[in-house]
mmCIF file of C-alpha atoms in Angstrom:
data_model
loop_
_atom_site.group_PDB
_atom_site.id
_atom_site.type_symbol
_atom_site.label_atom_id
_atom_site.label_comp_id
_atom_site.label_asym_id
_atom_site.label_seq_id
_atom_site.Cartn_x
_atom_site.Cartn_y
_atom_site.Cartn_z
ATOM 1 C CA MET S 14 23.302 3.139 28.363
ATOM 2 C CA ASP S 15 26.761 3.175 26.679
ATOM 3 C CA LEU S 16 26.593 5.179 23.512
ATOM 4 C CA THR S 17 30.293 4.961 22.702
ATOM 5 C CA ARG S 18 29.901 1.247 22.773
ATOM 6 C CA LEU S 19 26.975 1.562 20.380
ATOM 7 C CA GLN S 20 28.761 3.811 18.058
ATOM 8 C CA LYS S 21 32.013 1.730 18.085
ATOM 9 C CA ASN S 22 29.869 -1.451 17.196
ATOM 10 C CA LEU S 23 27.828 0.109 14.636
ATOM 11 C CA GLU S 24 30.808 1.466 12.770
ATOM 12 C CA ALA S 25 32.680 -1.687 13.011
ATOM 13 C CA LEU S 26 29.915 -3.424 11.461
ATOM 14 C CA GLY S 27 29.975 -1.102 8.579
ATOM 15 C CA TYR S 28 27.228 1.344 9.380
ATOM 16 C CA THR S 29 27.545 5.293 9.146
ATOM 17 C CA TYR S 30 26.746 6.680 12.516
ATOM 18 C CA ARG S 31 25.626 10.109 13.373
ATOM 19 C CA TYR S 32 24.441 11.533 16.653
ATOM 20 C CA PHE S 33 22.435 14.750 17.366
ATOM 21 C CA PRO S 34 21.454 15.772 20.875
ATOM 22 C CA THR S 35 18.142 17.091 19.593
ATOM 23 C CA ALA S 36 15.589 16.017 17.030
ATOM 24 C CA GLN S 37 15.649 19.281 15.225
ATOM 25 C CA GLY S 38 19.445 18.927 14.624
ATOM 26 C CA ALA S 39 18.714 15.681 12.910
ATOM 27 C CA VAL S 40 16.023 17.166 10.944
ATOM 28 C CA GLY S 41 18.344 19.915 9.730
ATOM 29 C CA TYR S 42 20.961 17.374 8.814
ATOM 30 C CA LEU S 43 18.619 15.304 6.835
ATOM 31 C CA THR S 44 17.024 18.067 4.995
ATOM 32 C CA ALA S 45 20.492 19.305 3.746
ATOM 33 C CA ARG S 46 21.896 15.828 3.126
ATOM 34 C CA LEU S 47 18.989 14.434 1.261
ATOM 35 C CA ALA S 48 18.241 17.404 -0.990
ATOM 36 C CA GLY S 49 17.212 16.543 -4.628
ATOM 37 C CA LYS S 50 16.824 12.849 -3.894
ATOM 38 C CA THR S 51 13.755 10.644 -4.242
ATOM 39 C CA ILE S 52 12.857 9.556 -0.926
ATOM 40 C CA GLY S 53 10.582 6.651 0.482
ATOM 41 C CA ILE S 54 9.543 6.553 3.970
ATOM 42 C CA GLY S 55 8.549 3.511 6.153
ATOM 43 C CA GLY S 56 5.610 3.819 8.677
ATOM 44 C CA SER S 57 7.232 5.690 11.703
ATOM 45 C CA VAL S 58 5.804 7.629 14.404
ATOM 46 C CA SER S 59 9.308 9.077 15.034
ATOM 47 C CA ILE S 60 9.394 10.530 11.579
ATOM 48 C CA ASP S 61 5.733 11.695 11.557
ATOM 49 C CA SER S 62 6.271 13.619 14.917
ATOM 50 C CA LEU S 63 9.133 15.604 13.360
ATOM 51 C CA GLY S 64 7.231 16.773 10.398
ATOM 52 C CA LEU S 65 9.868 15.175 8.302
ATOM 53 C CA TYR S 66 7.632 14.554 5.254
ATOM 54 C CA GLU S 67 6.737 18.085 5.060
ATOM 55 C CA LYS S 68 10.311 19.264 5.316
ATOM 56 C CA LEU S 69 11.617 16.977 2.904
ATOM 57 C CA SER S 70 8.895 17.668 0.280
ATOM 58 C CA GLU S 71 10.213 20.939 -0.195
ATOM 59 C CA GLN S 72 13.204 19.868 -1.914
ATOM 60 C CA ASN S 73 12.574 16.222 -2.942
ATOM 61 C CA THR S 74 9.975 13.802 -4.306
ATOM 62 C CA VAL S 75 8.715 11.888 -1.220
ATOM 63 C CA HIS S 76 6.730 8.722 -1.382
ATOM 64 C CA TRP S 77 4.935 7.767 1.882
ATOM 65 C CA HIS S 78 1.853 5.669 2.353
ATOM 66 C CA TRP S 79 0.727 7.279 5.371
ATOM 67 C CA LYS S 80 0.393 10.661 3.530
ATOM 68 C CA THR S 81 -0.796 9.049 0.038
ATOM 69 C CA PRO S 82 -2.242 5.600 0.731
ATOM 70 C CA GLY S 83 -2.154 2.855 -1.721
ATOM 71 C CA PRO S 84 0.077 0.173 -3.435
ATOM 72 C CA GLU S 85 1.545 2.604 -6.021
ATOM 73 C CA THR S 86 3.026 4.692 -3.097
ATOM 74 C CA LEU S 87 4.431 1.550 -1.383
ATOM 75 C CA ALA S 88 6.054 0.440 -4.767
ATOM 76 C CA GLN S 89 7.503 3.948 -5.451
ATOM 77 C CA ALA S 90 8.922 4.181 -1.776
ATOM 78 C CA ALA S 91 10.535 0.751 -2.189
ATOM 79 C CA GLN S 92 12.358 1.931 -5.442
ATOM 80 C CA ALA S 93 13.333 5.301 -4.196
ATOM 81 C CA GLN S 94 17.051 6.478 -4.022
ATOM 82 C CA VAL S 95 16.800 6.807 -0.245
ATOM 83 C CA TYR S 96 14.684 5.030 2.288
ATOM 84 C CA LEU S 97 14.036 6.522 5.586
ATOM 85 C CA THR S 98 12.512 4.561 8.507
ATOM 86 C CA SER S 99 13.278 3.901 12.211
ATOM 87 C CA VAL S 100 13.577 0.828 14.459
ATOM 88 C CA ASN S 101 11.776 -0.832 17.328
ATOM 89 C CA ALA S 102 14.864 -1.338 19.180
ATOM 90 C CA ILE S 103 18.710 -1.070 18.491
ATOM 91 C CA ALA S 104 21.143 -3.035 20.642
ATOM 92 C CA GLU S 105 24.602 -1.578 21.883
ATOM 93 C CA THR S 106 26.007 -4.708 20.200
ATOM 94 C CA GLY S 107 24.873 -3.425 16.984
ATOM 95 C CA GLU S 108 21.679 -5.084 15.936
ATOM 96 C CA LEU S 109 18.779 -3.334 14.439
ATOM 97 C CA LEU S 110 15.233 -4.714 15.150
ATOM 98 C CA ASN S 111 11.921 -4.194 13.584
ATOM 99 C CA ILE S 112 8.521 -5.853 13.804
ATOM 100 C CA ASP S 113 6.165 -5.657 10.884
ATOM 101 C CA GLY S 114 2.567 -6.593 10.155
ATOM 102 C CA THR S 115 2.242 -6.178 6.467
ATOM 103 C CA GLY S 116 6.102 -6.536 5.725
ATOM 104 C CA ASN S 117 6.187 -3.353 3.494
ATOM 105 C CA ARG S 118 8.450 -1.473 5.944
ATOM 106 C CA ILE S 119 10.862 -4.426 6.433
ATOM 107 C CA SER S 120 11.136 -5.364 2.840
ATOM 108 C CA ALA S 121 11.638 -1.778 1.519
ATOM 109 C CA ALA S 122 14.467 -1.192 4.172
ATOM 110 C CA LEU S 123 16.153 -4.328 2.840
ATOM 111 C CA GLY S 124 15.954 -3.512 -0.756
ATOM 112 C CA ALA S 125 18.700 -1.794 -2.972
ATOM 113 C CA HIS S 126 18.916 2.041 -2.352
ATOM 114 C CA GLU S 127 21.754 4.618 -2.441
ATOM 115 C CA LEU S 128 20.998 5.027 1.201
ATOM 116 C CA VAL S 129 18.972 3.533 3.951
ATOM 117 C CA CYS S 130 18.567 5.798 6.898
ATOM 118 C CA TYR S 131 17.475 4.707 10.378
ATOM 119 C CA LEU S 132 16.294 7.688 12.427
ATOM 120 C CA VAL S 133 16.394 6.360 16.240
ATOM 121 C CA GLY S 134 15.404 8.028 19.572
ATOM 122 C CA ILE S 135 17.480 7.364 22.513
ATOM 123 C CA ASN S 136 14.544 5.414 24.171
ATOM 124 C CA LYS S 137 15.015 2.625 21.675
ATOM 125 C CA VAL S 138 18.590 1.697 22.816
ATOM 126 C CA ALA S 139 18.877 -1.567 24.720
ATOM 127 C CA GLU S 140 22.058 -3.219 26.225
ATOM 128 C CA ASP S 141 22.008 -6.341 24.005
ATOM 129 C CA PHE S 142 20.042 -8.241 21.428
ATOM 130 C CA ASP S 143 17.949 -9.975 23.983
ATOM 131 C CA LYS S 144 16.879 -6.590 25.687
ATOM 132 C CA ALA S 145 16.253 -5.063 22.395
ATOM 133 C CA LEU S 146 14.026 -7.983 21.321
ATOM 134 C CA TRP S 147 12.109 -7.714 24.494
ATOM 135 C CA ARG S 148 11.720 -3.963 23.833
ATOM 136 C CA ALA S 149 10.344 -4.642 20.401
ATOM 137 C CA ARG S 150 7.976 -7.321 21.609
ATOM 138 C CA ASN S 151 6.681 -5.804 24.847
ATOM 139 C CA VAL S 152 6.955 -1.921 24.429
ATOM 140 C CA ALA S 153 7.095 -0.867 20.631
ATOM 141 C CA ALA S 154 4.411 -3.491 19.209
ATOM 142 C CA PRO S 155 1.867 -2.993 22.054
ATOM 143 C CA LEU S 156 2.002 0.706 21.615
ATOM 144 C CA ASN S 157 1.681 0.457 17.841
ATOM 145 C CA ALA S 158 -1.248 -1.954 18.356
ATOM 146 C CA ARG S 159 -2.800 0.570 20.677
ATOM 147 C CA ARG S 160 -2.356 3.329 18.209
ATOM 148 C CA LEU S 161 -3.952 1.370 15.387
ATOM 149 C CA GLN S 162 -6.780 0.406 17.665
ATOM 150 C CA ARG S 163 -6.301 -3.344 16.906
ATOM 151 C CA LYS S 164 -8.384 -5.855 18.911
ATOM 152 C CA THR S 165 -5.556 -7.641 20.394
ATOM 153 C CA PRO S 166 -4.618 -8.280 23.974
ATOM 154 C CA CYS S 167 -1.660 -6.136 24.101
ATOM 155 C CA ALA S 168 -3.945 -3.201 22.961
ATOM 156 C CA LEU S 169 -6.858 -4.069 24.901
ATOM 157 C CA LYS S 170 -5.510 -5.013 28.219
ATOM 158 C CA GLU S 171 -4.083 -2.677 30.901
ATOM 159 C CA GLU S 172 -0.624 -4.424 31.240
ATOM 160 C CA LEU S 173 1.757 -3.446 28.245
ATOM 161 C CA LYS S 174 3.274 -6.557 27.053
ATOM 162 C CA CYS S 175 3.195 -9.229 24.347
ATOM 163 C CA TYR S 176 0.744 -11.727 24.850
ATOM 164 C CA ASN S 177 1.795 -13.900 21.749
ATOM 165 C CA CYS S 178 -1.697 -13.756 20.781
ATOM 166 C CA LYS S 179 -3.519 -15.550 17.691
ATOM 167 C CA SER S 180 -5.808 -12.515 16.947
ATOM 168 C CA PRO S 181 -6.443 -11.754 13.317
ATOM 169 C CA ASP S 182 -5.705 -8.231 14.227
ATOM 170 C CA ARG S 183 -2.037 -9.206 15.317
ATOM 171 C CA ILE S 184 0.548 -6.805 13.862
ATOM 172 C CA CYS S 185 3.648 -8.945 14.931
ATOM 173 C CA ASN S 186 3.854 -11.088 11.853
ATOM 174 C CA GLY S 187 7.348 -10.553 10.817
ATOM 175 C CA LEU S 188 10.737 -9.698 12.639
ATOM 176 C CA SER S 189 13.674 -8.230 11.023
ATOM 177 C CA VAL S 190 17.118 -8.361 12.496
ATOM 178 C CA LEU S 191 20.087 -6.493 10.874
ATOM 179 C CA TRP S 192 23.326 -7.881 11.810
ATOM 180 C CA ARG S 193 25.251 -5.849 9.378
ATOM 181 C CA PRO S 194 23.995 -3.530 6.507
ATOM 182 C CA MET S 195 22.500 -5.157 3.470
ATOM 183 C CA GLY S 196 24.762 -5.757 0.758
ATOM 184 C CA GLY S 197 22.636 -4.150 -1.819
ATOM 185 C CA VAL S 198 22.723 -0.820 -0.323
ATOM 186 C CA GLN S 199 25.345 1.575 -1.045
ATOM 187 C CA GLU S 200 25.282 3.177 2.494
ATOM 188 C CA THR S 201 23.240 2.380 5.751
ATOM 189 C CA GLN S 202 23.132 5.169 8.136
ATOM 190 C CA VAL S 203 22.049 5.168 11.710
ATOM 191 C CA ILE S 204 21.098 8.597 13.106
ATOM 192 C CA LEU S 205 20.748 8.549 16.773
ATOM 193 C CA VAL S 206 18.916 11.319 18.532
ATOM 194 C CA GLY S 207 19.379 12.136 22.307
ATOM 195 C CA GLU S 208 15.599 12.644 22.754
ATOM 196 C CA GLU S 209 12.727 10.236 22.982
ATOM 197 C CA LEU S 210 11.207 9.569 19.661
ATOM 198 C CA GLY S 211 8.146 7.197 18.712
ATOM 199 C CA TYR S 212 7.701 3.952 20.392
#
């Protein structure tokens, strides 16, 4: 794993890059940086595991459908000043990959915000695009399907991999690949944490 290469490529593409050895360092940074902002959060085990919703709610209005389910919350999150989410994989060459079932996380992250911030654990870094795509399909998606108790081969079978199923419970309906930050966003930030986070 070459984190210097990752940083160099992300910055050359136009991302703001931050690295924190610990998750708590990233939480402290985000709490200070985002004070007073309206914040939308996309479905993320990484963010949930850090208690970021609770921390950010002390100084901000935070919209997250995992905490307040419903279409109104999804709409508010998509229109927030800041959108906070993670990725299923990030390539050292600079691509950010996400697989989505309903599209809310992908679409909101690609919309116009003051800041879109991707909080990424070290476990999600892959050497190149092909390996990042493999990780998103064969590690992150099956683990998410199991978490959601979906009746898909990747959730029910012992071997952790994508079976490219046709199940109505399938969560792999869309793939987002960012080659560069989206033009409608004022700033896109990648925060890499030197610990494993999420899937």
